[in-house]
Short mmCIF file of C-alpha atoms and ligand atoms in Angstrom, two decimals:
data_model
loop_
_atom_site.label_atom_id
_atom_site.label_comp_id
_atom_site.label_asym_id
_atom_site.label_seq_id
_atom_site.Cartn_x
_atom_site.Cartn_y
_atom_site.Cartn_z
CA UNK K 1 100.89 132.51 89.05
CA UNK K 2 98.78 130.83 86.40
CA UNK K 3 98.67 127.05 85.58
CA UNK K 4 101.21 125.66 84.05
CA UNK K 5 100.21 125.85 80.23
CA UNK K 6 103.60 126.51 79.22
CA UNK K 7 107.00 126.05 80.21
CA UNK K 8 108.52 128.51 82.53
CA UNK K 9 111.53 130.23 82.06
CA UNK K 10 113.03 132.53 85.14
CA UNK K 11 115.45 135.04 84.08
CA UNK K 12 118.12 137.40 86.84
CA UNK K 13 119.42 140.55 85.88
CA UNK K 14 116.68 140.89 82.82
CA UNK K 15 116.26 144.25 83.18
CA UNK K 16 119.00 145.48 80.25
CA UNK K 17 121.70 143.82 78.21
CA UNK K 18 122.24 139.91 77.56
CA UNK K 19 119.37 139.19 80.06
CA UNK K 20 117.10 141.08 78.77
CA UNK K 21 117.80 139.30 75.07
CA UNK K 22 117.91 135.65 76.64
CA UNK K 23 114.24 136.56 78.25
CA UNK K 24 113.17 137.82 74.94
CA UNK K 25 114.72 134.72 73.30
CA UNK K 26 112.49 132.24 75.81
CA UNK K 27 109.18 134.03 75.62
CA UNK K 28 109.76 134.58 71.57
CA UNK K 29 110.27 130.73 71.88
CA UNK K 30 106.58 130.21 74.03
CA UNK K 31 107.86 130.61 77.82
CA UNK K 32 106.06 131.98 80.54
CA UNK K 33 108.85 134.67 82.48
CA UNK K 34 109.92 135.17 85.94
CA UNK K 35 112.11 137.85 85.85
CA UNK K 36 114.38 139.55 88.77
CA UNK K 37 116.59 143.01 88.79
CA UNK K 38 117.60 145.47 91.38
CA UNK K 39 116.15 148.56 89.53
CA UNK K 40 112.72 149.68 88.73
CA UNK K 41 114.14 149.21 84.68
CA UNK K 42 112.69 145.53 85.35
CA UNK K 43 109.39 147.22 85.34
CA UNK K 44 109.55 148.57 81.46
CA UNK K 45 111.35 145.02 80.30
CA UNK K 46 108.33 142.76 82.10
CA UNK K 47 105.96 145.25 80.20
CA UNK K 48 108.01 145.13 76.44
CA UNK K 49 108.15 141.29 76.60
CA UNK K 50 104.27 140.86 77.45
CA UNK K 51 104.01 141.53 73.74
CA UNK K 52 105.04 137.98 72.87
CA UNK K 53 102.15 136.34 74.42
CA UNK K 54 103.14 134.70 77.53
CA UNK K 55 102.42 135.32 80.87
CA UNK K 56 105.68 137.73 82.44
CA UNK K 57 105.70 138.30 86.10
CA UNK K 58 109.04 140.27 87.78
CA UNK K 59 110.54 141.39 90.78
CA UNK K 60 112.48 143.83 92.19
CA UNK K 61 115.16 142.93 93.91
CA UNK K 62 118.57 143.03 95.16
CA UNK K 63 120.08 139.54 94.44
CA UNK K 64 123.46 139.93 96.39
CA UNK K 65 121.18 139.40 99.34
CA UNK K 66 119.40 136.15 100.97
CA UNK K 67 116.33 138.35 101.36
CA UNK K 68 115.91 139.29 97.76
CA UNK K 69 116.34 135.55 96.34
CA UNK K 70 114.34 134.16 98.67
CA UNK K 71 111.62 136.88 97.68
CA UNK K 72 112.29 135.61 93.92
CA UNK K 73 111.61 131.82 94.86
CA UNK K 74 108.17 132.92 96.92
CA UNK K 75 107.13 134.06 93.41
CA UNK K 76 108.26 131.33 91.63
CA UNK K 77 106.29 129.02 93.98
CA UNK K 78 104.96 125.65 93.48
CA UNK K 79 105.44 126.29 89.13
CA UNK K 80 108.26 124.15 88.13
CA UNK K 81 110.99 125.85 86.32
CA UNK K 82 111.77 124.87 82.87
CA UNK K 83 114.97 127.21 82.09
CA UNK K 84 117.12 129.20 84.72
CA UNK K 85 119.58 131.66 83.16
CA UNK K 86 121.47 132.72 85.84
CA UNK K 87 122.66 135.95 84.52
CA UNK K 88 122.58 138.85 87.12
CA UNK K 89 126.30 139.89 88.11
CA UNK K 90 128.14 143.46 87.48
CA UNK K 91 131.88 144.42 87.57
CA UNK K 92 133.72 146.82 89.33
CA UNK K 93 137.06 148.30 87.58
CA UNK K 94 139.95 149.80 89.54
CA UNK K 95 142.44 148.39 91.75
CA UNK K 96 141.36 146.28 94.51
CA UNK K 97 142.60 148.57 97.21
CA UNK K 98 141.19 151.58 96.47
CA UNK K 99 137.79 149.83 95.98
CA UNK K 100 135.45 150.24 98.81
CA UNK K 101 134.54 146.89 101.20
CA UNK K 102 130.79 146.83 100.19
CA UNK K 103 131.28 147.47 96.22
CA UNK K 104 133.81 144.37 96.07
CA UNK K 105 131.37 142.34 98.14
CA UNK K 106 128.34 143.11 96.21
CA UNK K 107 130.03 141.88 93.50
CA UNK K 108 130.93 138.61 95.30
CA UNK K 109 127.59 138.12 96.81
CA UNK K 110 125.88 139.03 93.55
CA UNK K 111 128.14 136.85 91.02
CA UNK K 112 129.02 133.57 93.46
CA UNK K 113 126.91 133.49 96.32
CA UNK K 114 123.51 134.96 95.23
CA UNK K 115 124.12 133.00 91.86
CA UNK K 116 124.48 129.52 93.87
CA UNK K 117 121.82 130.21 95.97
CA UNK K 118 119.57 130.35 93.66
CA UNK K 119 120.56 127.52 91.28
CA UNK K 120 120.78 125.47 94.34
CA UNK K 121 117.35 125.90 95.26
CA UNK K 122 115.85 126.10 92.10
CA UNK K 123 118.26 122.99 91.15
CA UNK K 124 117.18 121.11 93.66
CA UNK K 125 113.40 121.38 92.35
CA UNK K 126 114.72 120.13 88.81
CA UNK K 127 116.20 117.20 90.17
CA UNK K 128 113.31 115.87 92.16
CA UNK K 129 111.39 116.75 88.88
CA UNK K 130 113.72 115.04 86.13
CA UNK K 131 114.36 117.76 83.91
CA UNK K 132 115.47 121.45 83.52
CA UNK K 133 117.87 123.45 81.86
CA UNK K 134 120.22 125.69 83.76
CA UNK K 135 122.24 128.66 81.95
CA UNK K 136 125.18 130.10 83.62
CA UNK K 137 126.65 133.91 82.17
CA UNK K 138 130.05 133.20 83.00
CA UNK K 139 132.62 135.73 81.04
CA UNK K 140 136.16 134.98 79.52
CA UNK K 141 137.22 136.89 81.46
CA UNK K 142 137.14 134.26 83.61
CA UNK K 143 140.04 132.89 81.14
CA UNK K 144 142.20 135.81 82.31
CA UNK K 145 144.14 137.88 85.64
CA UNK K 146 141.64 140.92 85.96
CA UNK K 147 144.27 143.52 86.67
CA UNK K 148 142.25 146.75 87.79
CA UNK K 149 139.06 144.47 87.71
CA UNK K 150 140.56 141.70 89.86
CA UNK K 151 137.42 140.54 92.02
CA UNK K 152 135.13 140.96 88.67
CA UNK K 153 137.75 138.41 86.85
CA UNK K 154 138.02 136.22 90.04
CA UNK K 155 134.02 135.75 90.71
CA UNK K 156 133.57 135.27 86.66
CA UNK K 157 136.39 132.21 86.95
CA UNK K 158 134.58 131.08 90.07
CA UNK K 159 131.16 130.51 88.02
CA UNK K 160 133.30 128.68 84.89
CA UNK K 161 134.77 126.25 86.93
CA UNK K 162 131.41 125.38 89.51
CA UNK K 163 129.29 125.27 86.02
CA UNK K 164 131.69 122.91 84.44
CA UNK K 165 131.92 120.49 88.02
CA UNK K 166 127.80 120.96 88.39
CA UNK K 167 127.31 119.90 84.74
CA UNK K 168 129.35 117.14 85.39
CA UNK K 169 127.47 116.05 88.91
CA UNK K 170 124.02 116.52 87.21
CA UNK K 171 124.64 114.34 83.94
CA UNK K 172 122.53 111.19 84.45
CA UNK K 173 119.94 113.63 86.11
CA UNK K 174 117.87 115.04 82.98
CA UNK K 175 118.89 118.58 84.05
CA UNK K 176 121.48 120.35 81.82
CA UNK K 177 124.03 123.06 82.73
CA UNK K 178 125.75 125.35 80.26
CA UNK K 179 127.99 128.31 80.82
CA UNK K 180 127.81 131.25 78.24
CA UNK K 181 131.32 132.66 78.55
CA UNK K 182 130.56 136.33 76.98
CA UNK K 183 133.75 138.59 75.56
CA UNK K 184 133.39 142.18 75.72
CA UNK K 185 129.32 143.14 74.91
CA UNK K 186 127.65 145.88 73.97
CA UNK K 187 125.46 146.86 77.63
CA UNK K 188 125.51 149.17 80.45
CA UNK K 189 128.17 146.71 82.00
CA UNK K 190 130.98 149.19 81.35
CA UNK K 191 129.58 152.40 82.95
CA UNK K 192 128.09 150.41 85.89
CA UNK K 193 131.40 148.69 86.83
CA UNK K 194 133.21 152.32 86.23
CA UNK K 195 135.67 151.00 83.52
CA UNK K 196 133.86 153.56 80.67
CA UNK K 197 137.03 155.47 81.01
CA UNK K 198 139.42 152.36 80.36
CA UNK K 199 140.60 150.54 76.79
CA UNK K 200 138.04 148.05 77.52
CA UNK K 201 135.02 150.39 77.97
CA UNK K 202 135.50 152.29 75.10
CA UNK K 203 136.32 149.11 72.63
CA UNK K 204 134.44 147.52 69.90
CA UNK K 205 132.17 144.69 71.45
CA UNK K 206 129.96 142.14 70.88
CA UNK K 207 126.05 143.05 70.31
CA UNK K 208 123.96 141.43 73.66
CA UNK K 209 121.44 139.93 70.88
CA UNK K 210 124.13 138.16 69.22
CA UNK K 211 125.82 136.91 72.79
CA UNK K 212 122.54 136.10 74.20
CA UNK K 213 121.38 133.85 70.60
CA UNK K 214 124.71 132.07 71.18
CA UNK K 215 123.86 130.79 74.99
CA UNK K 216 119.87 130.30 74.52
CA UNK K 217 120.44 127.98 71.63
CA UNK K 218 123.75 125.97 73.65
CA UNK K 219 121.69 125.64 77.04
CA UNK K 220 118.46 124.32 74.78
CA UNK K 221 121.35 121.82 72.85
CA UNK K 222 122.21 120.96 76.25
CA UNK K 223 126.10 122.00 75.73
CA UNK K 224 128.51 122.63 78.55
CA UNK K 225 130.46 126.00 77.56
CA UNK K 226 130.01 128.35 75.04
CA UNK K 227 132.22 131.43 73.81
CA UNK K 228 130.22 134.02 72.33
CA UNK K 229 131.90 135.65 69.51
CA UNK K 230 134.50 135.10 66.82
CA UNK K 231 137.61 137.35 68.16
CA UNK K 232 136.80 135.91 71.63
CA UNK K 233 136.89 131.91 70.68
CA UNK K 234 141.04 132.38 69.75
CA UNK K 235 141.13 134.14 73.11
CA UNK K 236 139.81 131.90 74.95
CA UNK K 237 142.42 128.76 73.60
CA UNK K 238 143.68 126.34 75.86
CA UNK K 239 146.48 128.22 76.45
CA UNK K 240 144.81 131.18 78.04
CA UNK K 241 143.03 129.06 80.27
CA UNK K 242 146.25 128.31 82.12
CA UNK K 243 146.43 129.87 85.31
CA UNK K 244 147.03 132.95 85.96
CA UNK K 245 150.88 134.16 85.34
CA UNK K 246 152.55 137.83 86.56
CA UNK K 247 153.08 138.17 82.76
CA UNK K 248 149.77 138.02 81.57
CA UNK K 249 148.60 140.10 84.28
CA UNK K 250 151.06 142.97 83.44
CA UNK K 251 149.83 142.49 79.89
CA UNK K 252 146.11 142.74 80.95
CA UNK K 253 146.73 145.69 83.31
CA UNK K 254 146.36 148.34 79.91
CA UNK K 255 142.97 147.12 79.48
CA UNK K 256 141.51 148.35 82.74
CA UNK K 257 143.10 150.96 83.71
CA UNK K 258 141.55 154.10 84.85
CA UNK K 259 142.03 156.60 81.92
CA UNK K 260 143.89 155.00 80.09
CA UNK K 261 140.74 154.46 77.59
CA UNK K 262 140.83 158.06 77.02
CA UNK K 263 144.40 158.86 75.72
N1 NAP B 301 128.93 143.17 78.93
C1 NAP B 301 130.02 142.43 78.91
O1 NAP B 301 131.03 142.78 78.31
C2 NAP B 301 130.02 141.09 79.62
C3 NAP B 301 131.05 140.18 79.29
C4 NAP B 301 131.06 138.94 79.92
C5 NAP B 301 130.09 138.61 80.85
N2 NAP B 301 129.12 139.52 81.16
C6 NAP B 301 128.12 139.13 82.16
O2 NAP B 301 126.84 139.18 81.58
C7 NAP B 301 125.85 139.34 82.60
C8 NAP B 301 124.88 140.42 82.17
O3 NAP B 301 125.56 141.66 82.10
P1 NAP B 301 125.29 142.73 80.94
O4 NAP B 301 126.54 142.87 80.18
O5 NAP B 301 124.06 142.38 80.22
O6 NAP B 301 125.15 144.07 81.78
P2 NAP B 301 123.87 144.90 82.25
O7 NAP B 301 123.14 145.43 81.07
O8 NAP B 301 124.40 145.85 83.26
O9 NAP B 301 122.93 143.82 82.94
C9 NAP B 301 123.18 143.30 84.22
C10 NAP B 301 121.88 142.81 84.79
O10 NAP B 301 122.15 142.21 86.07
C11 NAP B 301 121.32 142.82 87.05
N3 NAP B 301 121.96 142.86 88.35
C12 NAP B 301 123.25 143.16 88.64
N4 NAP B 301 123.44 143.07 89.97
C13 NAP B 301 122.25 142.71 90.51
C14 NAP B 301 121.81 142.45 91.84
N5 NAP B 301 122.64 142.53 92.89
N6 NAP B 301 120.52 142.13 92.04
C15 NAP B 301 119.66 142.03 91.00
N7 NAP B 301 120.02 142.25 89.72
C16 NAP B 301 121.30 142.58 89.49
C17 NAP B 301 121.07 144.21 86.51
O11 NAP B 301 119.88 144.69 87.10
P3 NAP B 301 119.81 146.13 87.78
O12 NAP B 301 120.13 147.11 86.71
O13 NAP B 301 118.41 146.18 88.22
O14 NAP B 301 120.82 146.12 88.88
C18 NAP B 301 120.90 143.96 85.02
O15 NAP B 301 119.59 143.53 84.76
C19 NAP B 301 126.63 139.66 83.88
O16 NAP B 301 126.70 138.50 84.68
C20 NAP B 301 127.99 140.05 83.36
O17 NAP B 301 129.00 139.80 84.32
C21 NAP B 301 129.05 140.74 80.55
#
């Protein structure tokens, strides 16, 4: 780990998709990297954004585990951490029952758990320091009852609300918190969470360059939440942020729905 010459920016999930742009975005911008993904794709991303100058260090890991983010902070060390974009999560699509015990929990321990863990540690670092900026990728989905991808839906409303209260507890503290809240985007989300075969995988979407732009610039404004895309600001009024009704579930269920994507 070099000195501190510039500010550091650590990145989860940067391997492919939204956090791959927002680590492009901070080291296009003059940060140093830490990044963190569970597949050896983190290798080739570390290696593409080298080309903007800074120093880029990464780490393979599995952040649904206590293991792999403590493995993340040993790297991180003493340096103090400028931005944290709190990114890594995946969703899982059909129904809850027929999904096995350690896919749903990987996506709990990924999305809440590993998520907290590390923006308590890290957070805790900002605070004794003054300053920091922390970047949640929440989803609207989080807006809505995840019929077919209930747990996904469930652990992206679980991040909305803590970012929200956190921002709230941390606003005399120097340290920002801002939630991007992501519609449908243009990754390997779809095929990873097994939903390529429903409406949702095969609809238009949001380019991750676009998405990511939209959450750099609100977490370096220091705004609380921020809906990425046009279409998915009216959806994500007020009024869909009530909770959860049997209605709006049934209407939701067509989205997910194994096959249905393919009629
Ligand atoms: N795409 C959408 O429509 C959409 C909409 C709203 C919100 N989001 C959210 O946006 C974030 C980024 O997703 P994306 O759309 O950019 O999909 P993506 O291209 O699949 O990227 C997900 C990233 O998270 C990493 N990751 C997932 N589980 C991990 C784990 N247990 N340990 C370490 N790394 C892990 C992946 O790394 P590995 O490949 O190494 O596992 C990958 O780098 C997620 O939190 C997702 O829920 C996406």
């Amino acid at each position: 780990m070099p000195e501190a010459l510039r500010p550091l920016a650590v990145v989860t999930g940067a391997s492919s998709g939204i956090g791959y742009e927002l680590a492009k975005l901070a080291a296009e911008a003059g940060h140093d990297l830490v990044l963190a993904a569970d597949r050896p794709e983190i290798v080739e991303a570390a290696q593409a954004l080298r080309q903007f100058g800074g120093w880029v260090d990464y780490i393979q890991v599995d952040l649904s585990t206590r293991d792999g983010e403590e493995k993340l902070i040993a790297l991180i060390g003493q340096r103090p951490v400028d931005l944290l974009m709190a990114n890594a999560g995946h969703g899982l699509g059909h129904g809850f029952l027929d999904q096995a015990l350690s896919d749903w929990r990987h996506v709990v321990d990924t999305n809440i758990t590993g998520t907290l863990y590390l923006v308590h540690r890290l957070g805790q670092k900002m605070r004794e320091r003054g300053r920091g900026r922390i970047l949640f990728v929440g989803s609207i989905a989080a807006l809505m009852p995840g019929t077919f991808q209930a747990v996904y839906n469930a652990s992206k409303a679980f991040i909305d609300c803590f970012a929200v209260a956190l921002r709230d507890e941390l606003k005399d503290s120097g340290i920002s918190v801002t939630c991007l809240q992501p519609g449908a985007t243009d990754t390997d989300f779809f095929v990873r969470a097994g939903l390529d075969d429903a409406r949702i995988g095969s609809g238009r979407k949001d380019d991750p360059a676009i998405v990511a732009k939209a959450g750099y610039e609100a977490m370096m404004r220091g705004e609380g939440d921020v809906v990425a895309g046009l279409k998915n600001r009216s959806r994500a009024t007020p009024a869909a942020a009530i909770p959860p009704q049997g209605g709006a579930a049934e209407r939701r269920r067509g989205l997910a729905e194994p096959g249905a994507g393919l009629m």
